[in-house]
Coordinates of C-alpha atoms in Angstrom, one line a residue:
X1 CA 26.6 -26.7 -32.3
X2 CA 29.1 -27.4 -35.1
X3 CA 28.7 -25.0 -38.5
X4 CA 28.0 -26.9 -41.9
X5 CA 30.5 -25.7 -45.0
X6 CA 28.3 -23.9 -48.0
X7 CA 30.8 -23.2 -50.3
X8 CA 32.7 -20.2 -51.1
X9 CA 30.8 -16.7 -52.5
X10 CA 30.5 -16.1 -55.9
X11 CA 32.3 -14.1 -58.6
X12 CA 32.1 -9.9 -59.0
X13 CA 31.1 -8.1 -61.7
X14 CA 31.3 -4.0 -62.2
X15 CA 28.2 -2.3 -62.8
X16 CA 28.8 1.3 -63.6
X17 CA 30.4 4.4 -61.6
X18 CA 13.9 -16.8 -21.7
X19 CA 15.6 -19.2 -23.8
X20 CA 15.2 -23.3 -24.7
X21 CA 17.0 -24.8 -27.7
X22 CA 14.3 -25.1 -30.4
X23 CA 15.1 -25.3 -34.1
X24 CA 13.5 -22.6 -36.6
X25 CA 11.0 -23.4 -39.0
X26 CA 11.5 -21.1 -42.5
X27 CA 11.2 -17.6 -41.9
X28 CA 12.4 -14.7 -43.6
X29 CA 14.8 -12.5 -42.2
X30 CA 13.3 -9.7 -39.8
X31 CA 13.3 -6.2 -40.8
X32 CA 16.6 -3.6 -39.2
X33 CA 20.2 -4.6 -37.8
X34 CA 19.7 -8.5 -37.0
X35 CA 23.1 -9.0 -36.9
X36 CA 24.4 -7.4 -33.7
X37 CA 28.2 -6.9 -32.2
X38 CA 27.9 -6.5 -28.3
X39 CA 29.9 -4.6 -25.9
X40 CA 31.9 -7.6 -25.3
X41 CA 32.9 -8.2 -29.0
X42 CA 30.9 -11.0 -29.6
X43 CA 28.2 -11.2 -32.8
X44 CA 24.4 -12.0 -32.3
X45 CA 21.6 -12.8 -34.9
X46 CA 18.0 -13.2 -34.4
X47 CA 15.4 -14.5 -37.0
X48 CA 11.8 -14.6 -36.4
X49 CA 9.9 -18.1 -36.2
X50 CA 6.5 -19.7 -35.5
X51 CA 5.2 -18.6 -31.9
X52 CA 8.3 -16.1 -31.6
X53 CA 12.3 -15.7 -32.5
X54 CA 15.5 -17.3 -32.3
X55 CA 18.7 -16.1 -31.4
X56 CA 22.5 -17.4 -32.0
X57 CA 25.5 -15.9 -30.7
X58 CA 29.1 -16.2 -31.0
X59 CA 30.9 -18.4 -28.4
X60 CA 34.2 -15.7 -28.5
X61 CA 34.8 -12.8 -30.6
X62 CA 35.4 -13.3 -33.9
X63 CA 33.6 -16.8 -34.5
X64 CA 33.6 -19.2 -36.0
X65 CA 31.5 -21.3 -33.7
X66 CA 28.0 -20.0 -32.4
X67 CA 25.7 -21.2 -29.9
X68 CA 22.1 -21.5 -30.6
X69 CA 19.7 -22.0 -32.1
X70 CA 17.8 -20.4 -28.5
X71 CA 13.9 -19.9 -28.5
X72 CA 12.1 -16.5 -27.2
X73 CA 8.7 -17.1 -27.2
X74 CA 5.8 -14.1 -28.1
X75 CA 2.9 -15.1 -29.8
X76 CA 0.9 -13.4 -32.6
X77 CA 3.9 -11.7 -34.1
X78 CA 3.5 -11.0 -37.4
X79 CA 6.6 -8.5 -38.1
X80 CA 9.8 -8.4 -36.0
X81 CA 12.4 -5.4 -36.3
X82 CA 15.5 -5.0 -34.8
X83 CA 17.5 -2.5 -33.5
X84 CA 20.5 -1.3 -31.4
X85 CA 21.7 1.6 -29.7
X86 CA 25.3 3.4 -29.3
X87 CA 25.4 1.7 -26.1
X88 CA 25.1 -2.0 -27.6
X89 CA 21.6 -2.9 -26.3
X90 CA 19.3 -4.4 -28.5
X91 CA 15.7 -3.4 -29.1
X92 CA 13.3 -5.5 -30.3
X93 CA 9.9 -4.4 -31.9
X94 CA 7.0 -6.3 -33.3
X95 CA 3.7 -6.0 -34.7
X96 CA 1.4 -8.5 -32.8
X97 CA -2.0 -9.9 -33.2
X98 CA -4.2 -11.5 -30.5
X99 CA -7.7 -12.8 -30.3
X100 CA -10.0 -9.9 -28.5
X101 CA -12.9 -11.0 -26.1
X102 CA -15.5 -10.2 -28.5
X103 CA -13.6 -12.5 -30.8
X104 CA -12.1 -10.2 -32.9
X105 CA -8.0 -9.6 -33.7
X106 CA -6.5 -6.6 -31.8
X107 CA -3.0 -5.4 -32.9
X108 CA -0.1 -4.1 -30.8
X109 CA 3.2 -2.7 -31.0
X110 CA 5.1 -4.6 -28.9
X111 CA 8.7 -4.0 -27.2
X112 CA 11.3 -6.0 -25.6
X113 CA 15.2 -5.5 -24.5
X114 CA 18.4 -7.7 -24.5
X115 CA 21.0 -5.8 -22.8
X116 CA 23.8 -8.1 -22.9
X117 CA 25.1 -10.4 -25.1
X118 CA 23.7 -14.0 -25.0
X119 CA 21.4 -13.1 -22.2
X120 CA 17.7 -13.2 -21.5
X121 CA 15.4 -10.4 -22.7
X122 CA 13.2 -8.2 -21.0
X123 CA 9.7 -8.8 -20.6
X124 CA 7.5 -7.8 -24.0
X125 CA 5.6 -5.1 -23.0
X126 CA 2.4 -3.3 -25.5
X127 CA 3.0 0.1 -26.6
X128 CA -0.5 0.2 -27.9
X129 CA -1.9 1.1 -31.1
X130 CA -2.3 4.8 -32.1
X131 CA -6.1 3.7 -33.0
X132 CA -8.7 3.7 -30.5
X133 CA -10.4 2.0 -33.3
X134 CA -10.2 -1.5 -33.9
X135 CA -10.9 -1.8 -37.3
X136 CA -8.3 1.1 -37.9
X137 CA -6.2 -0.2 -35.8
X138 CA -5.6 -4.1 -37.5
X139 CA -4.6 -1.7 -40.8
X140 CA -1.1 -0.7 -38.9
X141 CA 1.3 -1.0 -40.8
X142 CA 4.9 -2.4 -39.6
X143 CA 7.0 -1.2 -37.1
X144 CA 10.6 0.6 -37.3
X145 CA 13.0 2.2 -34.9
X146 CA 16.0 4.3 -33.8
X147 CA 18.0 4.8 -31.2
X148 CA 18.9 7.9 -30.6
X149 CA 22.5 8.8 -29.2
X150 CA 21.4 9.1 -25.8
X151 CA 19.6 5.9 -26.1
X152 CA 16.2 7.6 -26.4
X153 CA 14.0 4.6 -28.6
X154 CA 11.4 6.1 -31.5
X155 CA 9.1 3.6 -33.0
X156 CA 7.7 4.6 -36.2
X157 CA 4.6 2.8 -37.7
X158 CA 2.6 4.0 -41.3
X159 CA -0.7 4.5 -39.7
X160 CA -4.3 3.6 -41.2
X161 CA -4.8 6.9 -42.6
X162 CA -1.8 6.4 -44.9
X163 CA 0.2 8.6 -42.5
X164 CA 3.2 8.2 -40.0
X165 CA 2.8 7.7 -36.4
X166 CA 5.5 7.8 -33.5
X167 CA 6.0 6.3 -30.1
X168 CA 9.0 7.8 -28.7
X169 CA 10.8 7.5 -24.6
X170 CA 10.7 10.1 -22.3
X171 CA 13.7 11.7 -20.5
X172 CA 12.3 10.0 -17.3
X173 CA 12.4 6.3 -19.1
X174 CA 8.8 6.3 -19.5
X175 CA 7.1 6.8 -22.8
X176 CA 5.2 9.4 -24.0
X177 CA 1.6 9.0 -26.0
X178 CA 1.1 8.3 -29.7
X179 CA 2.2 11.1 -32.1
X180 CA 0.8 11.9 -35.5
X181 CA 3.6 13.3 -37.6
X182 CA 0.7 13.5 -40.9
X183 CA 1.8 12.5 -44.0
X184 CA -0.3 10.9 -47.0
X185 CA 0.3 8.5 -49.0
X186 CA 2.6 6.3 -46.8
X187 CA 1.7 2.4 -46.6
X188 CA 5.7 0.4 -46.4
X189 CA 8.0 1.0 -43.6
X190 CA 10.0 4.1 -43.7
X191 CA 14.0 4.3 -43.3
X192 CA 15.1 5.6 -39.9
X193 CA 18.3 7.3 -38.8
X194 CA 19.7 8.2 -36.1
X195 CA 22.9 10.9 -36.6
X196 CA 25.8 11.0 -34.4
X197 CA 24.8 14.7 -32.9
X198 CA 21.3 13.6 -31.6
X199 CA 19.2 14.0 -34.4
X200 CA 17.1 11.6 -36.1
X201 CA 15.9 11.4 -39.6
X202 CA 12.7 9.5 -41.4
X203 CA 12.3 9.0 -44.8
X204 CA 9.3 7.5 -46.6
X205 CA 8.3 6.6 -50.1
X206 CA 4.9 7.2 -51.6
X207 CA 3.6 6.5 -54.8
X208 CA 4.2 9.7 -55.7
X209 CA 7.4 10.9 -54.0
X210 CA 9.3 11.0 -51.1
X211 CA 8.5 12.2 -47.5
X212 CA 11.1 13.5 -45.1
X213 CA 10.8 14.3 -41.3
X214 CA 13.9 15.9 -39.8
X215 CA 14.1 16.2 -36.1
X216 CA 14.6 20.0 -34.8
X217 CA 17.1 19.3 -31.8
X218 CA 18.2 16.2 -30.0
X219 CA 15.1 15.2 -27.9
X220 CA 13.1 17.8 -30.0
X221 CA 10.1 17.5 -32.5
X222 CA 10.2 16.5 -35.9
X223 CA 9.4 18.8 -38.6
X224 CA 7.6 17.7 -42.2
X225 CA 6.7 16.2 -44.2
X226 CA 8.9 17.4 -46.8
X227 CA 8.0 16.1 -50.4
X228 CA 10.7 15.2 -52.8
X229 CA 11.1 14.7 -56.2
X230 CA 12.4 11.1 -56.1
X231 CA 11.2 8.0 -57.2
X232 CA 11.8 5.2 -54.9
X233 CA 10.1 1.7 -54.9
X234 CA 7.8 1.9 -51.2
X235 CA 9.6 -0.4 -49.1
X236 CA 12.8 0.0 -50.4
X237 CA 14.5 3.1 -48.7
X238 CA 17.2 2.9 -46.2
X239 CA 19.5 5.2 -44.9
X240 CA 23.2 5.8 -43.7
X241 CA 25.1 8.8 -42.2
X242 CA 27.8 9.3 -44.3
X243 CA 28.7 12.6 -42.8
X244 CA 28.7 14.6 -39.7
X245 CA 24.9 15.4 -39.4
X246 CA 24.2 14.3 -43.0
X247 CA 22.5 10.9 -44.1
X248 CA 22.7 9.3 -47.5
X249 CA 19.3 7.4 -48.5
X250 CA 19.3 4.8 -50.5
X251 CA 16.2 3.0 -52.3
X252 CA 15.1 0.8 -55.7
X253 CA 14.5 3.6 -58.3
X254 CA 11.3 3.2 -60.3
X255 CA 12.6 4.5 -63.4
X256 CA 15.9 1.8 -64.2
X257 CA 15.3 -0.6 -61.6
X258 CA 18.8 -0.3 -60.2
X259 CA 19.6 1.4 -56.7
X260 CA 20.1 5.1 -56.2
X261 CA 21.2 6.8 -53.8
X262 CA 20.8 11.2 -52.5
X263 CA 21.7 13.0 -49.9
X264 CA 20.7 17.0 -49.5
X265 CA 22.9 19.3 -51.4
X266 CA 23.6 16.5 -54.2
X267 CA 21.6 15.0 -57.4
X268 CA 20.7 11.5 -57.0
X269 CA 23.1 9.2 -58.4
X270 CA 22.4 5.5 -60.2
X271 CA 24.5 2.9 -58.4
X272 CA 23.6 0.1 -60.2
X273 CA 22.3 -3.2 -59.2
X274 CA 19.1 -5.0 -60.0
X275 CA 17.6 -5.4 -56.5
X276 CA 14.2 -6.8 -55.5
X277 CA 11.1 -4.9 -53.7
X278 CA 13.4 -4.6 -50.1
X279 CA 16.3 -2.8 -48.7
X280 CA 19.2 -3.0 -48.9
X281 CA 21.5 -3.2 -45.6
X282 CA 24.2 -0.9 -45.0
X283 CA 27.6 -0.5 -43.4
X284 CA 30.3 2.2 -43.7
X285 CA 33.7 0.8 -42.9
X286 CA 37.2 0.9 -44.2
X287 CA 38.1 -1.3 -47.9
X288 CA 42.1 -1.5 -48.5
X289 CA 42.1 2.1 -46.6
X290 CA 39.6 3.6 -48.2
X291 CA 36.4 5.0 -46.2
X292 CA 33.7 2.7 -48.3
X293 CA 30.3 2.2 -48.0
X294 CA 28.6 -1.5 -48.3
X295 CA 25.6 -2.6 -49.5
X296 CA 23.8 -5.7 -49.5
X297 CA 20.4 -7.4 -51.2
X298 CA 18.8 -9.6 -52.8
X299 CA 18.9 -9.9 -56.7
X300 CA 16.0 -10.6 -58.8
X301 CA 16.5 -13.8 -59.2
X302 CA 16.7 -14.6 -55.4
X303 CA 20.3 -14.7 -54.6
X304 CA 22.2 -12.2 -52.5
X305 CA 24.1 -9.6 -53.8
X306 CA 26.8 -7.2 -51.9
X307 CA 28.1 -4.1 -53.3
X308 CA 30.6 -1.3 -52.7
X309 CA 31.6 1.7 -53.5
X310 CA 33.5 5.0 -51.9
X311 CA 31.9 7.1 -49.1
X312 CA 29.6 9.8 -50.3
X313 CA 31.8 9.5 -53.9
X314 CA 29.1 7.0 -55.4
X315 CA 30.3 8.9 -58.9
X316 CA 33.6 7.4 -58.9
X317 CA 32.3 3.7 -59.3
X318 CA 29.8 1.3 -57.2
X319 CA 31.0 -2.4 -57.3
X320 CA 28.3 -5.4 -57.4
X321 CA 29.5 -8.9 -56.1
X322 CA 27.3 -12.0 -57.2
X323 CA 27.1 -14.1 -54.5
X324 CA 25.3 -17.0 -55.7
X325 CA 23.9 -17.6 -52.6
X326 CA 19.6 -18.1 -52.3
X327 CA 18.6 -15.6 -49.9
X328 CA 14.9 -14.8 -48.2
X329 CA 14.2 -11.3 -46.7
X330 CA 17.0 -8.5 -46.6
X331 CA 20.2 -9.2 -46.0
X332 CA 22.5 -8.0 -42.6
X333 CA 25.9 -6.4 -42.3
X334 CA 28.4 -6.1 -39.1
X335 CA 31.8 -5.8 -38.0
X336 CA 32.7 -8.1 -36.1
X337 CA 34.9 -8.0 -33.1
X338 CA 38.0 -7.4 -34.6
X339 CA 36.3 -5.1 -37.8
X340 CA 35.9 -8.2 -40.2
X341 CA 32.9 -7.5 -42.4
X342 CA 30.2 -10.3 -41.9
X343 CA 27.0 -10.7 -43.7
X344 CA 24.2 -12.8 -42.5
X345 CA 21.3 -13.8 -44.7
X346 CA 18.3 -16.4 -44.1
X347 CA 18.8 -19.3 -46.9
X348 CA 16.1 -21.0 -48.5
X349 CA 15.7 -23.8 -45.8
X350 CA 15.3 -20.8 -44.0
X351 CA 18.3 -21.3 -41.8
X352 CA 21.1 -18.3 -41.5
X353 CA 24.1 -17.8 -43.0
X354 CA 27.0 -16.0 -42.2
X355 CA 30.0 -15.4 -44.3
X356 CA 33.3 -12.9 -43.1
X357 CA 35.7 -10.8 -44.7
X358 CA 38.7 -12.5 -46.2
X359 CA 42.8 -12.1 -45.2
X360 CA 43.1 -11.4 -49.1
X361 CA 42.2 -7.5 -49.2
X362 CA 39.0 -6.3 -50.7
X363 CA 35.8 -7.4 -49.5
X364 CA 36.2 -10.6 -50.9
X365 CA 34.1 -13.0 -48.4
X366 CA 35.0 -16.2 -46.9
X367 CA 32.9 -19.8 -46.7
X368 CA 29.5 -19.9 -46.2
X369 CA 28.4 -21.4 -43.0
X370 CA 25.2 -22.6 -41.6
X371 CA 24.3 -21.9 -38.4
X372 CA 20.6 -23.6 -38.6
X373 CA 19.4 -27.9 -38.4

């Protein structure tokens, strides 16, 4: 499949300190890391459709061509996350509905695997619903995940009691049951992250605050809710380790509109911005030598926005690039396979996008291309 030209990416401006080929239909982008980089170098991107997802993938490391679009069929799925381990497989979670026998809708966390790049996926297999109750149950929420370091997956859901719930894998490969990690107040996804030692981290906005879980040990339990005094947007909090052991969340602020962004032991800082109701994605890599971190959203108006600014030094300056480009969902960052930054986003025709990192120095981004019709 040839790529289609879109024109190059817009100006900056500062803003303070199984598979068949099968077309997609418009869909907004899914929820996590959509944008992938294999073991063998190569990028993948899915993007959720009518009766399931498609998937393309680079035909050699470092584009530009990609193959696709390729069709993986599950039905009733009504939210799709993705997300991928230290050891490059990709993890796939959804939030299905299907027609009971007594003619009423069940919902299910479902779960599948690719472990290589291009290649078929697992079976989907039901991880349940932590409701025995079916009416309680069609109130869960959508799922999120983590990888662990020792590729241990946790799947976090907001429950029907306004609450958190986890599915987590056991040592042995199987997983264990349903765990309640409480909480109030909790009905948008909450930002998962999954530190370099072992740990993971979960942070959730309320409508009056903040909740944070904080795993004990590698492998261990999670301890929390801890309430904080900050006031994110629910639905917009991500998160990024910026540090050995240490994670730097990011969200919408109520109060100016703009992102923010804290980590513990610091205030929370104003980055700028004026992003919509959703995440941002994030990347930490390297700008003209310096360790940077990058963000990318969606503006108000419905175009796609990247910023950047240093590594845990947010004070110093946080730069906002208008892109100009009409974006659905949340955005997605990578490296590709020889450390370009690429960033994918879902147009209006609800085809992808992909744009990479420029020769020129900066982050300055290349042509749009269109991987979709």
């Amino acid at each position: 499949m040839r790529r289609r030209s879109a024109g190059p990416v817009g100006a900056a401006r500062r803003t303070g300190p199984g598979d068949e080929e099968r077309t997609p239909g418009a869909a907004p982008a899914p929820a996590g890391d959509w944008l992938t980089l294999g073991r063998d170098g190569r990028l993948s991107l899915y993007v959720p459709t009518d009766g399931g997802l498609v998937r393309w993938t680079e035909t050699a490391v470092g584009g530009p061509e990609w193959s696709g679009p390729h069709f993986v069929p599950v039905k009733g799925l009504t939210h799709l996350t993705v997300v991928q381990g230290s050891d490059t497989y990709v993890h796939f979670l959804g939030r299905r509905e299907r027609e009971r026998s007594d003619g009423r809708t069940g919902v299910d966390v479902v779960h599948a695997i690719q472990y290589q790049t291009g290649l078929a996926f697992t079976e989907w297999r039901s991880l349940g619903n932590p409701h025995r109750d079916p009416e309680q149950g069609r109130d869960l929420g959508r799922p999120l995940g983590a990888v662990a370091a020792d590729g241990t997956v946790h799947v976090f859901v907001p429950n029907a009691h306004g609450g958190l719930a986890l599915r987590r894998e056991a040592p042995n490969g199987k997983w264990r049951a349903w765990e309640d990690l409480r909480g109030a107040g909790v009905d948008a996804p909450p930002a998962c992250v999954s530190l370099a030692g072992g740990r993971l981290e979960v942070c959730a906005a309320t409508e009056s605050g903040v909740l944070l879980w904080r795993q004990t040990a590698p492998g261990g339990d999670f301890e929390g809710p801890q309430g904080l005094a900050l006031r994110p947007v629910p639905g917009t909090v991500t998160a990024l380790e910026t540090a050995p052991e240490r994670a730097t969340y990011f969200w919408t602020d109520t109060g100016n509109g703009g992102v923010g962004a804290w980590r513990e032991g610091d205030w929370p800082v104003s980055l700028g911005g004026a992003p919509t109701g959703e995440p941002c994605a994030r990347l930490r890599t390297v700008v003209d030598g310096y360790d940077s971190v990058v963000l990318a959203g969606r503006d108000r108006d419905g175009s796609a926005v990247l910023g950047v600014g240093g590594t845990e030094n947010e004070a110093a300056g946080f730069w906002w690039y208008a892109l100009g480009e009409p974006c659905q969902g949340v955005p997605a960052l990578a490296r590709d396979g020889h450390g370009r930054v690429v960033m994918a986003l879902v147009g209006g025709d609800g085809a992808p996008r992909v744009a990479r990192q420029g020769a020129a120095g900066g982050l300055s981004l290349g042509r749009w291309e269109s991987l979709g019709h």
